[in-house]
Amino acid sequence: MTQLKNDTFLRALLKQPVDYTPIWMMRQAGRYLPEYRATRAKAGSFMGLCTSPDYATEVTLQPLERFPLDAAILFSDILTVPDAMGLGLYFAEGEGPKFERTLRDEAAIQALEVAPLEKLQYVFDAVSSIRRALDGRVPLIGFSGSPFTLACYMIEGGGSADFRHVKAMLYARPELLHRILQITAQSVTAYLNAQIAAGAQAVQIFDTWGGALSHAAYKEFSLAYMQQIIAGLTRAVDGRRVPVIVFTKGGGQWLEAIAGIGADCVGLDWTTDIGLARARVGKQVALQGNFDPNALFGSPASIEAEAGRILAAYGHGSGHVFNLGHGISQFADPAHAGALVEAVHRLSRQYHQ
């Protein structure tokens, strides 16, 4: 593979010296970009994009053509894993992802098996294709959902406002939920390792719904399984470390516990002060975040001011990857995203001298 021309993102994850704070944006290839919408129309559907390595490569590179981002992230979806487990993923217009089959009865849960990797070959082919197309420009991030977040969709059958079915199982039949989580954790470990083998240079675990759990339940039903995954990951390729990022939305109260599970970096949403977070975790992990995505609806001047505030709160030294506190909105102005990238690159240099 071609040598990296810009490894600032990887060095920041490992808390090595950098010239500026690197930035990428969760959901950076998405509906806010007109070129993405055009490619999606050509593909015919969201899954048409995901399952075509050529289309996935095209949309992964689109934000890099617009903005000098410091990393690319594989274009895919967290629900490819439960789809490969036979639950029948589909996207209802205006309603988001849904599953034809849910895991609510004991027979379905006992029949659940680890996702066969051959059903996910299109993802690994996309990773290899994107690495070739990047030609060393920036590193490529692979990703998966966390076992608990995936289980939420698998049990609820789609998105949920209250996670009623998941929590009913958690409290009434915890052994059934643990079975789902154990099989999903094994699937995610193999899935991420296959992405790394195909060329992913860092990986992120998206624990989108972990913050919906109680204090005790989070550690038992989400954190423990992410720790298990991290322990099973390939952590170096060709002598270079493959960093792992863990992001629990709403997880600021568990920061010390998350920092202790073996990841290189912990992602923060916008509700946590990044300076206080740095004081809490010390030198244990790098931090990623944590610009409020809705701040992109402000003016270029207010975007710059907020970016400057976050950079100042983190302070001097490496170990900060600038990102949004969640995915970019489909209604965001691409010019405002560009203003954020430019401001972070310009304003951060003073903290790395």
PDB file of N, CA, C and O in Angstrom, residues 257-328:
ATOM      1  N   ALA A 257     -14.495   5.029  33.076  1.00  0.00           N
ATOM      2  CA  ALA A 257     -14.708   3.605  32.801  1.00  0.00           C
ATOM      3  C   ALA A 257     -14.467   3.298  31.325  1.00  0.00           C
ATOM      4  O   ALA A 257     -13.832   2.291  30.982  1.00  0.00           O
ATOM      5  N   ILE A 258     -14.941   4.167  30.435  1.00  0.00           N
ATOM      6  CA  ILE A 258     -14.736   3.958  28.997  1.00  0.00           C
ATOM      7  C   ILE A 258     -13.240   4.016  28.662  1.00  0.00           C
ATOM      8  O   ILE A 258     -12.734   3.219  27.872  1.00  0.00           O
ATOM      9  N   ALA A 259     -12.554   4.962  29.296  1.00  0.00           N
ATOM     10  CA  ALA A 259     -11.113   5.119  29.036  1.00  0.00           C
ATOM     11  C   ALA A 259     -10.315   3.904  29.494  1.00  0.00           C
ATOM     12  O   ALA A 259      -9.177   3.716  29.064  1.00  0.00           O
ATOM     13  N   GLY A 260     -10.910   3.063  30.321  1.00  0.00           N
ATOM     14  CA  GLY A 260     -10.196   1.925  30.864  1.00  0.00           C
ATOM     15  C   GLY A 260     -10.382   0.613  30.134  1.00  0.00           C
ATOM     16  O   GLY A 260      -9.898  -0.424  30.589  1.00  0.00           O
ATOM     17  N   ILE A 261     -11.077   0.616  28.981  1.00  0.00           N
ATOM     18  CA  ILE A 261     -11.379  -0.668  28.325  1.00  0.00           C
ATOM     19  C   ILE A 261     -10.392  -1.035  27.217  1.00  0.00           C
ATOM     20  O   ILE A 261     -10.562  -2.045  26.545  1.00  0.00           O
ATOM     21  N   GLY A 262      -9.367  -0.205  27.030  1.00  0.00           N
ATOM     22  CA  GLY A 262      -8.327  -0.585  26.086  1.00  0.00           C
ATOM     23  C   GLY A 262      -8.325   0.151  24.767  1.00  0.00           C
ATOM     24  O   GLY A 262      -7.473  -0.126  23.917  1.00  0.00           O
ATOM     25  N   ALA A 263      -9.253   1.088  24.564  1.00  0.00           N
ATOM     26  CA  ALA A 263      -9.256   1.872  23.330  1.00  0.00           C
ATOM     27  C   ALA A 263      -8.154   2.923  23.376  1.00  0.00           C
ATOM     28  O   ALA A 263      -7.644   3.278  24.443  1.00  0.00           O
ATOM     29  N   ASP A 264      -7.780   3.440  22.217  1.00  0.00           N
ATOM     30  CA  ASP A 264      -6.784   4.507  22.140  1.00  0.00           C
ATOM     31  C   ASP A 264      -7.404   5.879  22.302  1.00  0.00           C
ATOM     32  O   ASP A 264      -6.728   6.835  22.692  1.00  0.00           O
ATOM     33  N   CYS A 265      -8.700   5.982  21.989  1.00  0.00           N
ATOM     34  CA  CYS A 265      -9.361   7.285  21.965  1.00  0.00           C
ATOM     35  C   CYS A 265     -10.816   7.123  22.383  1.00  0.00           C
ATOM     36  O   CYS A 265     -11.461   6.127  22.036  1.00  0.00           O
ATOM     37  N   VAL A 266     -11.320   8.111  23.103  1.00  0.00           N
ATOM     38  CA  VAL A 266     -12.726   8.138  23.519  1.00  0.00           C
ATOM     39  C   VAL A 266     -13.406   9.339  22.864  1.00  0.00           C
ATOM     40  O   VAL A 266     -12.928  10.471  22.976  1.00  0.00           O
ATOM     41  N   GLY A 267     -14.501   9.082  22.165  1.00  0.00           N
ATOM     42  CA  GLY A 267     -15.275  10.147  21.547  1.00  0.00           C
ATOM     43  C   GLY A 267     -16.229  10.775  22.549  1.00  0.00           C
ATOM     44  O   GLY A 267     -16.785  10.096  23.409  1.00  0.00           O
ATOM     45  N   LEU A 268     -16.402  12.099  22.439  1.00  0.00           N
ATOM     46  CA  LEU A 268     -17.288  12.849  23.332  1.00  0.00           C
ATOM     47  C   LEU A 268     -18.394  13.502  22.533  1.00  0.00           C
ATOM     48  O   LEU A 268     -18.152  14.037  21.449  1.00  0.00           O
ATOM     49  N   ASP A 269     -19.617  13.495  23.086  1.00  0.00           N
ATOM     50  CA  ASP A 269     -20.644  14.323  22.473  1.00  0.00           C
ATOM     51  C   ASP A 269     -20.512  15.749  23.014  1.00  0.00           C
ATOM     52  O   ASP A 269     -19.603  16.054  23.794  1.00  0.00           O
ATOM     53  N   TRP A 270     -21.416  16.643  22.625  1.00  0.00           N
ATOM     54  CA  TRP A 270     -21.251  18.057  22.937  1.00  0.00           C
ATOM     55  C   TRP A 270     -21.660  18.418  24.367  1.00  0.00           C
ATOM     56  O   TRP A 270     -21.503  19.559  24.787  1.00  0.00           O
ATOM     57  N   THR A 271     -22.175  17.447  25.135  1.00  0.00           N
ATOM     58  CA  THR A 271     -22.637  17.758  26.492  1.00  0.00           C
ATOM     59  C   THR A 271     -21.518  17.696  27.526  1.00  0.00           C
ATOM     60  O   THR A 271     -21.723  18.041  28.680  1.00  0.00           O
ATOM     61  N   THR A 272     -20.345  17.236  27.135  1.00  0.00           N
ATOM     62  CA  THR A 272     -19.203  17.104  28.050  1.00  0.00           C
ATOM     63  C   THR A 272     -18.163  18.176  27.735  1.00  0.00           C
ATOM     64  O   THR A 272     -17.834  18.400  26.576  1.00  0.00           O
ATOM     65  N   ASP A 273     -17.658  18.835  28.758  1.00  0.00           N
ATOM     66  CA  ASP A 273     -16.582  19.807  28.569  1.00  0.00           C
ATOM     67  C   ASP A 273     -15.286  19.057  28.283  1.00  0.00           C
ATOM     68  O   ASP A 273     -14.848  18.234  29.092  1.00  0.00           O
ATOM     69  N   ILE A 274     -14.671  19.333  27.142  1.00  0.00           N
ATOM     70  CA  ILE A 274     -13.502  18.555  26.733  1.00  0.00           C
ATOM     71  C   ILE A 274     -12.289  18.829  27.626  1.00  0.00           C
ATOM     72  O   ILE A 274     -11.454  17.941  27.846  1.00  0.00           O
ATOM     73  N   GLY A 275     -12.197  20.038  28.198  1.00  0.00           N
ATOM     74  CA  GLY A 275     -11.098  20.325  29.111  1.00  0.00           C
ATOM     75  C   GLY A 275     -11.216  19.536  30.403  1.00  0.00           C
ATOM     76  O   GLY A 275     -10.238  18.959  30.892  1.00  0.00           O
ATOM     77  N   LEU A 276     -12.437  19.465  30.944  1.00  0.00           N
ATOM     78  CA  LEU A 276     -12.664  18.661  32.145  1.00  0.00           C
ATOM     79  C   LEU A 276     -12.472  17.184  31.839  1.00  0.00           C
ATOM     80  O   LEU A 276     -11.941  16.429  32.662  1.00  0.00           O
ATOM     81  N   ALA A 277     -12.894  16.756  30.644  1.00  0.00           N
ATOM     82  CA  ALA A 277     -12.706  15.359  30.243  1.00  0.00           C
ATOM     83  C   ALA A 277     -11.223  15.021  30.193  1.00  0.00           C
ATOM     84  O   ALA A 277     -10.797  13.956  30.660  1.00  0.00           O
ATOM     85  N   ARG A 278     -10.421  15.921  29.647  1.00  0.00           N
ATOM     86  CA  ARG A 278      -8.978  15.681  29.576  1.00  0.00           C
ATOM     87  C   ARG A 278      -8.388  15.563  30.979  1.00  0.00           C
ATOM     88  O   ARG A 278      -7.529  14.709  31.237  1.00  0.00           O
ATOM     89  N   ALA A 279      -8.852  16.391  31.902  1.00  0.00           N
ATOM     90  CA  ALA A 279      -8.362  16.327  33.280  1.00  0.00           C
ATOM     91  C   ALA A 279      -8.747  14.998  33.940  1.00  0.00           C
ATOM     92  O   ALA A 279      -7.999  14.448  34.740  1.00  0.00           O
ATOM     93  N   ARG A 280      -9.915  14.484  33.567  1.00  0.00           N
ATOM     94  CA  ARG A 280     -10.404  13.239  34.176  1.00  0.00           C
ATOM     95  C   ARG A 280      -9.642  12.010  33.673  1.00  0.00           C
ATOM     96  O   ARG A 280      -9.368  11.095  34.442  1.00  0.00           O
ATOM     97  N   VAL A 281      -9.313  11.974  32.394  1.00  0.00           N
ATOM     98  CA  VAL A 281      -8.671  10.755  31.851  1.00  0.00           C
ATOM     99  C   VAL A 281      -7.156  10.873  31.796  1.00  0.00           C
ATOM    100  O   VAL A 281      -6.462   9.883  31.564  1.00  0.00           O
ATOM    101  N   GLY A 282      -6.629  12.081  32.018  1.00  0.00           N
ATOM    102  CA  GLY A 282      -5.183  12.255  32.029  1.00  0.00           C
ATOM    103  C   GLY A 282      -4.559  11.841  30.720  1.00  0.00           C
ATOM    104  O   GLY A 282      -5.029  12.192  29.642  1.00  0.00           O
ATOM    105  N   LYS A 283      -3.501  11.038  30.804  1.00  0.00           N
ATOM    106  CA  LYS A 283      -2.771  10.632  29.604  1.00  0.00           C
ATOM    107  C   LYS A 283      -3.224   9.265  29.107  1.00  0.00           C
ATOM    108  O   LYS A 283      -2.596   8.677  28.230  1.00  0.00           O
ATOM    109  N   GLN A 284      -4.316   8.757  29.667  1.00  0.00           N
ATOM    110  CA  GLN A 284      -4.732   7.389  29.362  1.00  0.00           C
ATOM    111  C   GLN A 284      -5.166   7.211  27.910  1.00  0.00           C
ATOM    112  O   GLN A 284      -4.825   6.217  27.266  1.00  0.00           O
ATOM    113  N   VAL A 285      -5.955   8.160  27.386  1.00  0.00           N
ATOM    114  CA  VAL A 285      -6.495   8.054  26.023  1.00  0.00           C
ATOM    115  C   VAL A 285      -6.493   9.422  25.354  1.00  0.00           C
ATOM    116  O   VAL A 285      -6.461  10.448  26.026  1.00  0.00           O
ATOM    117  N   ALA A 286      -6.554   9.406  24.027  1.00  0.00           N
ATOM    118  CA  ALA A 286      -6.844  10.624  23.283  1.00  0.00           C
ATOM    119  C   ALA A 286      -8.348  10.888  23.369  1.00  0.00           C
ATOM    120  O   ALA A 286      -9.132  10.012  23.746  1.00  0.00           O
ATOM    121  N   LEU A 287      -8.754  12.096  23.004  1.00  0.00           N
ATOM    122  CA  LEU A 287     -10.173  12.462  23.014  1.00  0.00           C
ATOM    123  C   LEU A 287     -10.579  12.938  21.631  1.00  0.00           C
ATOM    124  O   LEU A 287      -9.808  13.604  20.936  1.00  0.00           O
ATOM    125  N   GLN A 288     -11.794  12.606  21.244  1.00  0.00           N
ATOM    126  CA  GLN A 288     -12.328  13.019  19.949  1.00  0.00           C
ATOM    127  C   GLN A 288     -13.628  13.780  20.168  1.00  0.00           C
ATOM    128  O   GLN A 288     -14.495  13.340  20.902  1.00  0.00           O
ATOM    129  N   GLY A 289     -13.746  14.915  19.511  1.00  0.00           N
ATOM    130  CA  GLY A 289     -14.983  15.679  19.609  1.00  0.00           C
ATOM    131  C   GLY A 289     -14.678  17.169  19.640  1.00  0.00           C
ATOM    132  O   GLY A 289     -13.571  17.587  19.331  1.00  0.00           O
ATOM    133  N   ASN A 290     -15.648  17.942  20.120  1.00  0.00           N
ATOM    134  CA  ASN A 290     -17.032  17.571  20.436  1.00  0.00           C
ATOM    135  C   ASN A 290     -17.939  18.757  20.160  1.00  0.00           C
ATOM    136  O   ASN A 290     -18.716  19.217  20.987  1.00  0.00           O
ATOM    137  N   PHE A 291     -17.812  19.241  18.918  1.00  0.00           N
ATOM    138  CA  PHE A 291     -18.578  20.386  18.392  1.00  0.00           C
ATOM    139  C   PHE A 291     -20.033  19.977  18.210  1.00  0.00           C
ATOM    140  O   PHE A 291     -20.323  18.946  17.597  1.00  0.00           O
ATOM    141  N   ASP A 292     -20.954  20.752  18.738  1.00  0.00           N
ATOM    142  CA  ASP A 292     -22.388  20.477  18.569  1.00  0.00           C
ATOM    143  C   ASP A 292     -22.733  20.559  17.080  1.00  0.00           C
ATOM    144  O   ASP A 292     -22.542  21.604  16.459  1.00  0.00           O
ATOM    145  N   PRO A 293     -23.231  19.474  16.471  1.00  0.00           N
ATOM    146  CA  PRO A 293     -23.535  19.529  15.030  1.00  0.00           C
ATOM    147  C   PRO A 293     -24.466  20.674  14.657  1.00  0.00           C
ATOM    148  O   PRO A 293     -24.352  21.248  13.569  1.00  0.00           O
ATOM    149  N   ASN A 294     -25.364  21.047  15.569  1.00  0.00           N
ATOM    150  CA  ASN A 294     -26.313  22.127  15.261  1.00  0.00           C
ATOM    151  C   ASN A 294     -25.661  23.503  15.287  1.00  0.00           C
ATOM    152  O   ASN A 294     -26.250  24.476  14.797  1.00  0.00           O
ATOM    153  N   ALA A 295     -24.435  23.588  15.832  1.00  0.00           N
ATOM    154  CA  ALA A 295     -23.710  24.860  15.772  1.00  0.00           C
ATOM    155  C   ALA A 295     -23.335  25.208  14.333  1.00  0.00           C
ATOM    156  O   ALA A 295     -23.021  26.368  14.037  1.00  0.00           O
ATOM    157  N   LEU A 296     -23.387  24.210  13.441  1.00  0.00           N
ATOM    158  CA  LEU A 296     -23.132  24.493  12.017  1.00  0.00           C
ATOM    159  C   LEU A 296     -24.247  25.324  11.386  1.00  0.00           C
ATOM    160  O   LEU A 296     -24.094  25.837  10.284  1.00  0.00           O
ATOM    161  N   PHE A 297     -25.379  25.439  12.087  1.00  0.00           N
ATOM    162  CA  PHE A 297     -26.459  26.298  11.583  1.00  0.00           C
ATOM    163  C   PHE A 297     -26.251  27.758  11.965  1.00  0.00           C
ATOM    164  O   PHE A 297     -27.046  28.619  11.591  1.00  0.00           O
ATOM    165  N   GLY A 298     -25.185  28.043  12.721  1.00  0.00           N
ATOM    166  CA  GLY A 298     -24.849  29.422  13.036  1.00  0.00           C
ATOM    167  C   GLY A 298     -24.174  30.103  11.856  1.00  0.00           C
ATOM    168  O   GLY A 298     -24.226  29.628  10.706  1.00  0.00           O
ATOM    169  N   SER A 299     -23.491  31.204  12.128  1.00  0.00           N
ATOM    170  CA  SER A 299     -22.768  31.937  11.084  1.00  0.00           C
ATOM    171  C   SER A 299     -21.330  31.436  11.028  1.00  0.00           C
ATOM    172  O   SER A 299     -20.842  30.815  11.976  1.00  0.00           O
ATOM    173  N   PRO A 300     -20.609  31.710   9.929  1.00  0.00           N
ATOM    174  CA  PRO A 300     -19.191  31.351   9.896  1.00  0.00           C
ATOM    175  C   PRO A 300     -18.410  31.914  11.087  1.00  0.00           C
ATOM    176  O   PRO A 300     -17.530  31.243  11.630  1.00  0.00           O
ATOM    177  N   ALA A 301     -18.768  33.122  11.515  1.00  0.00           N
ATOM    178  CA  ALA A 301     -18.066  33.726  12.661  1.00  0.00           C
ATOM    179  C   ALA A 301     -18.360  32.954  13.948  1.00  0.00           C
ATOM    180  O   ALA A 301     -17.452  32.720  14.766  1.00  0.00           O
ATOM    181  N   SER A 302     -19.620  32.549  14.146  1.00  0.00           N
ATOM    182  CA  SER A 302     -19.963  31.817  15.372  1.00  0.00           C
ATOM    183  C   SER A 302     -19.375  30.404  15.346  1.00  0.00           C
ATOM    184  O   SER A 302     -18.995  29.857  16.390  1.00  0.00           O
ATOM    185  N   ILE A 303     -19.275  29.821  14.152  1.00  0.00           N
ATOM    186  CA  ILE A 303     -18.640  28.495  14.008  1.00  0.00           C
ATOM    187  C   ILE A 303     -17.170  28.585  14.403  1.00  0.00           C
ATOM    188  O   ILE A 303     -16.653  27.742  15.145  1.00  0.00           O
ATOM    189  N   GLU A 304     -16.495  29.620  13.926  1.00  0.00           N
ATOM    190  CA  GLU A 304     -15.084  29.806  14.272  1.00  0.00           C
ATOM    191  C   GLU A 304     -14.910  30.022  15.769  1.00  0.00           C
ATOM    192  O   GLU A 304     -14.002  29.456  16.399  1.00  0.00           O
ATOM    193  N   ALA A 305     -15.811  30.817  16.370  1.00  0.00           N
ATOM    194  CA  ALA A 305     -15.713  31.094  17.805  1.00  0.00           C
ATOM    195  C   ALA A 305     -15.900  29.823  18.624  1.00  0.00           C
ATOM    196  O   ALA A 305     -15.183  29.589  19.602  1.00  0.00           O
ATOM    197  N   GLU A 306     -16.858  28.988  18.232  1.00  0.00           N
ATOM    198  CA  GLU A 306     -17.114  27.751  18.971  1.00  0.00           C
ATOM    199  C   GLU A 306     -15.962  26.759  18.791  1.00  0.00           C
ATOM    200  O   GLU A 306     -15.554  26.085  19.747  1.00  0.00           O
ATOM    201  N   ALA A 307     -15.431  26.672  17.587  1.00  0.00           N
ATOM    202  CA  ALA A 307     -14.265  25.809  17.364  1.00  0.00           C
ATOM    203  C   ALA A 307     -13.090  26.277  18.217  1.00  0.00           C
ATOM    204  O   ALA A 307     -12.390  25.474  18.849  1.00  0.00           O
ATOM    205  N   GLY A 308     -12.877  27.596  18.272  1.00  0.00           N
ATOM    206  CA  GLY A 308     -11.796  28.155  19.077  1.00  0.00           C
ATOM    207  C   GLY A 308     -11.984  27.865  20.555  1.00  0.00           C
ATOM    208  O   GLY A 308     -11.016  27.587  21.278  1.00  0.00           O
ATOM    209  N   ARG A 309     -13.235  27.928  21.030  1.00  0.00           N
ATOM    210  CA  ARG A 309     -13.521  27.639  22.434  1.00  0.00           C
ATOM    211  C   ARG A 309     -13.157  26.198  22.791  1.00  0.00           C
ATOM    212  O   ARG A 309     -12.544  25.928  23.826  1.00  0.00           O
ATOM    213  N   ILE A 310     -13.522  25.242  21.910  1.00  0.00           N
ATOM    214  CA  ILE A 310     -13.233  23.829  22.168  1.00  0.00           C
ATOM    215  C   ILE A 310     -11.729  23.567  22.139  1.00  0.00           C
ATOM    216  O   ILE A 310     -11.191  22.861  22.989  1.00  0.00           O
ATOM    217  N   LEU A 311     -11.048  24.147  21.165  1.00  0.00           N
ATOM    218  CA  LEU A 311      -9.590  23.976  21.080  1.00  0.00           C
ATOM    219  C   LEU A 311      -8.907  24.535  22.329  1.00  0.00           C
ATOM    220  O   LEU A 311      -7.993  23.916  22.877  1.00  0.00           O
ATOM    221  N   ALA A 312      -9.360  25.704  22.792  1.00  0.00           N
ATOM    222  CA  ALA A 312      -8.768  26.309  23.987  1.00  0.00           C
ATOM    223  C   ALA A 312      -9.060  25.469  25.225  1.00  0.00           C
ATOM    224  O   ALA A 312      -8.207  25.337  26.116  1.00  0.00           O
ATOM    225  N   ALA A 313     -10.259  24.891  25.281  1.00  0.00           N
ATOM    226  CA  ALA A 313     -10.627  24.058  26.432  1.00  0.00           C
ATOM    227  C   ALA A 313      -9.741  22.819  26.507  1.00  0.00           C
ATOM    228  O   ALA A 313      -9.330  22.405  27.593  1.00  0.00           O
ATOM    229  N   TYR A 314      -9.436  22.210  25.348  1.00  0.00           N
ATOM    230  CA  TYR A 314      -8.531  21.059  25.356  1.00  0.00           C
ATOM    231  C   TYR A 314      -7.120  21.507  25.732  1.00  0.00           C
ATOM    232  O   TYR A 314      -6.438  20.843  26.510  1.00  0.00           O
ATOM    233  N   GLY A 315      -6.679  22.614  25.147  1.00  0.00           N
ATOM    234  CA  GLY A 315      -5.384  23.172  25.514  1.00  0.00           C
ATOM    235  C   GLY A 315      -4.232  22.649  24.678  1.00  0.00           C
ATOM    236  O   GLY A 315      -4.418  22.091  23.598  1.00  0.00           O
ATOM    237  N   HIS A 316      -3.037  22.810  25.198  1.00  0.00           N
ATOM    238  CA  HIS A 316      -1.810  22.513  24.452  1.00  0.00           C
ATOM    239  C   HIS A 316      -1.528  21.012  24.417  1.00  0.00           C
ATOM    240  O   HIS A 316      -1.872  20.271  25.329  1.00  0.00           O
ATOM    241  N   GLY A 317      -0.882  20.591  23.336  1.00  0.00           N
ATOM    242  CA  GLY A 317      -0.428  19.211  23.223  1.00  0.00           C
ATOM    243  C   GLY A 317      -1.304  18.364  22.333  1.00  0.00           C
ATOM    244  O   GLY A 317      -2.417  18.751  21.944  1.00  0.00           O
ATOM    245  N   SER A 318      -0.794  17.193  21.986  1.00  0.00           N
ATOM    246  CA  SER A 318      -1.498  16.286  21.086  1.00  0.00           C
ATOM    247  C   SER A 318      -2.534  15.470  21.866  1.00  0.00           C
ATOM    248  O   SER A 318      -2.685  15.616  23.080  1.00  0.00           O
ATOM    249  N   GLY A 319      -3.263  14.619  21.141  1.00  0.00           N
ATOM    250  CA  GLY A 319      -4.263  13.772  21.784  1.00  0.00           C
ATOM    251  C   GLY A 319      -5.680  14.240  21.577  1.00  0.00           C
ATOM    252  O   GLY A 319      -6.604  13.716  22.191  1.00  0.00           O
ATOM    253  N   HIS A 320      -5.883  15.235  20.701  1.00  0.00           N
ATOM    254  CA  HIS A 320      -7.229  15.703  20.391  1.00  0.00           C
ATOM    255  C   HIS A 320      -7.483  15.545  18.894  1.00  0.00           C
ATOM    256  O   HIS A 320      -6.725  16.058  18.069  1.00  0.00           O
ATOM    257  N   VAL A 321      -8.529  14.812  18.565  1.00  0.00           N
ATOM    258  CA  VAL A 321      -9.036  14.747  17.191  1.00  0.00           C
ATOM    259  C   VAL A 321     -10.332  15.534  17.173  1.00  0.00           C
ATOM    260  O   VAL A 321     -11.294  15.179  17.858  1.00  0.00           O
ATOM    261  N   PHE A 322     -10.369  16.611  16.423  1.00  0.00           N
ATOM    262  CA  PHE A 322     -11.577  17.441  16.385  1.00  0.00           C
ATOM    263  C   PHE A 322     -12.651  16.735  15.564  1.00  0.00           C
ATOM    264  O   PHE A 322     -12.385  16.182  14.503  1.00  0.00           O
ATOM    265  N   ASN A 323     -13.866  16.753  16.083  1.00  0.00           N
ATOM    266  CA  ASN A 323     -14.994  16.127  15.396  1.00  0.00           C
ATOM    267  C   ASN A 323     -16.267  16.764  15.910  1.00  0.00           C
ATOM    268  O   ASN A 323     -16.246  17.565  16.848  1.00  0.00           O
ATOM    269  N   LEU A 324     -17.366  16.387  15.303  1.00  0.00           N
ATOM    270  CA  LEU A 324     -18.667  16.779  15.822  1.00  0.00           C
ATOM    271  C   LEU A 324     -19.016  15.857  16.986  1.00  0.00           C
ATOM    272  O   LEU A 324     -18.454  14.774  17.140  1.00  0.00           O
ATOM    273  N   GLY A 325     -19.972  16.289  17.804  1.00  0.00           N
ATOM    274  CA  GLY A 325     -20.421  15.456  18.912  1.00  0.00           C
ATOM    275  C   GLY A 325     -21.399  14.395  18.484  1.00  0.00           C
ATOM    276  O   GLY A 325     -21.804  13.535  19.275  1.00  0.00           O
ATOM    277  N   HIS A 326     -21.817  14.421  17.228  1.00  0.00           N
ATOM    278  CA  HIS A 326     -22.600  13.361  16.585  1.00  0.00           C
ATOM    279  C   HIS A 326     -22.556  13.656  15.097  1.00  0.00           C
ATOM    280  O   HIS A 326     -21.816  14.529  14.658  1.00  0.00           O
ATOM    281  N   GLY A 327     -23.336  12.940  14.289  1.00  0.00           N
ATOM    282  CA  GLY A 327     -23.247  13.084  12.843  1.00  0.00           C
ATOM    283  C   GLY A 327     -23.734  14.436  12.334  1.00  0.00           C
ATOM    284  O   GLY A 327     -24.619  15.058  12.918  1.00  0.00           O
ATOM    285  N   ILE A 328     -23.152  14.870  11.224  1.00  0.00           N
ATOM    286  CA  ILE A 328     -23.551  16.133  10.606  1.00  0.00           C
ATOM    287  C   ILE A 328     -24.990  16.028  10.087  1.00  0.00           C
ATOM    288  O   ILE A 328     -25.405  14.997   9.574  1.00  0.00           O
TER     289      ILE A 328
END
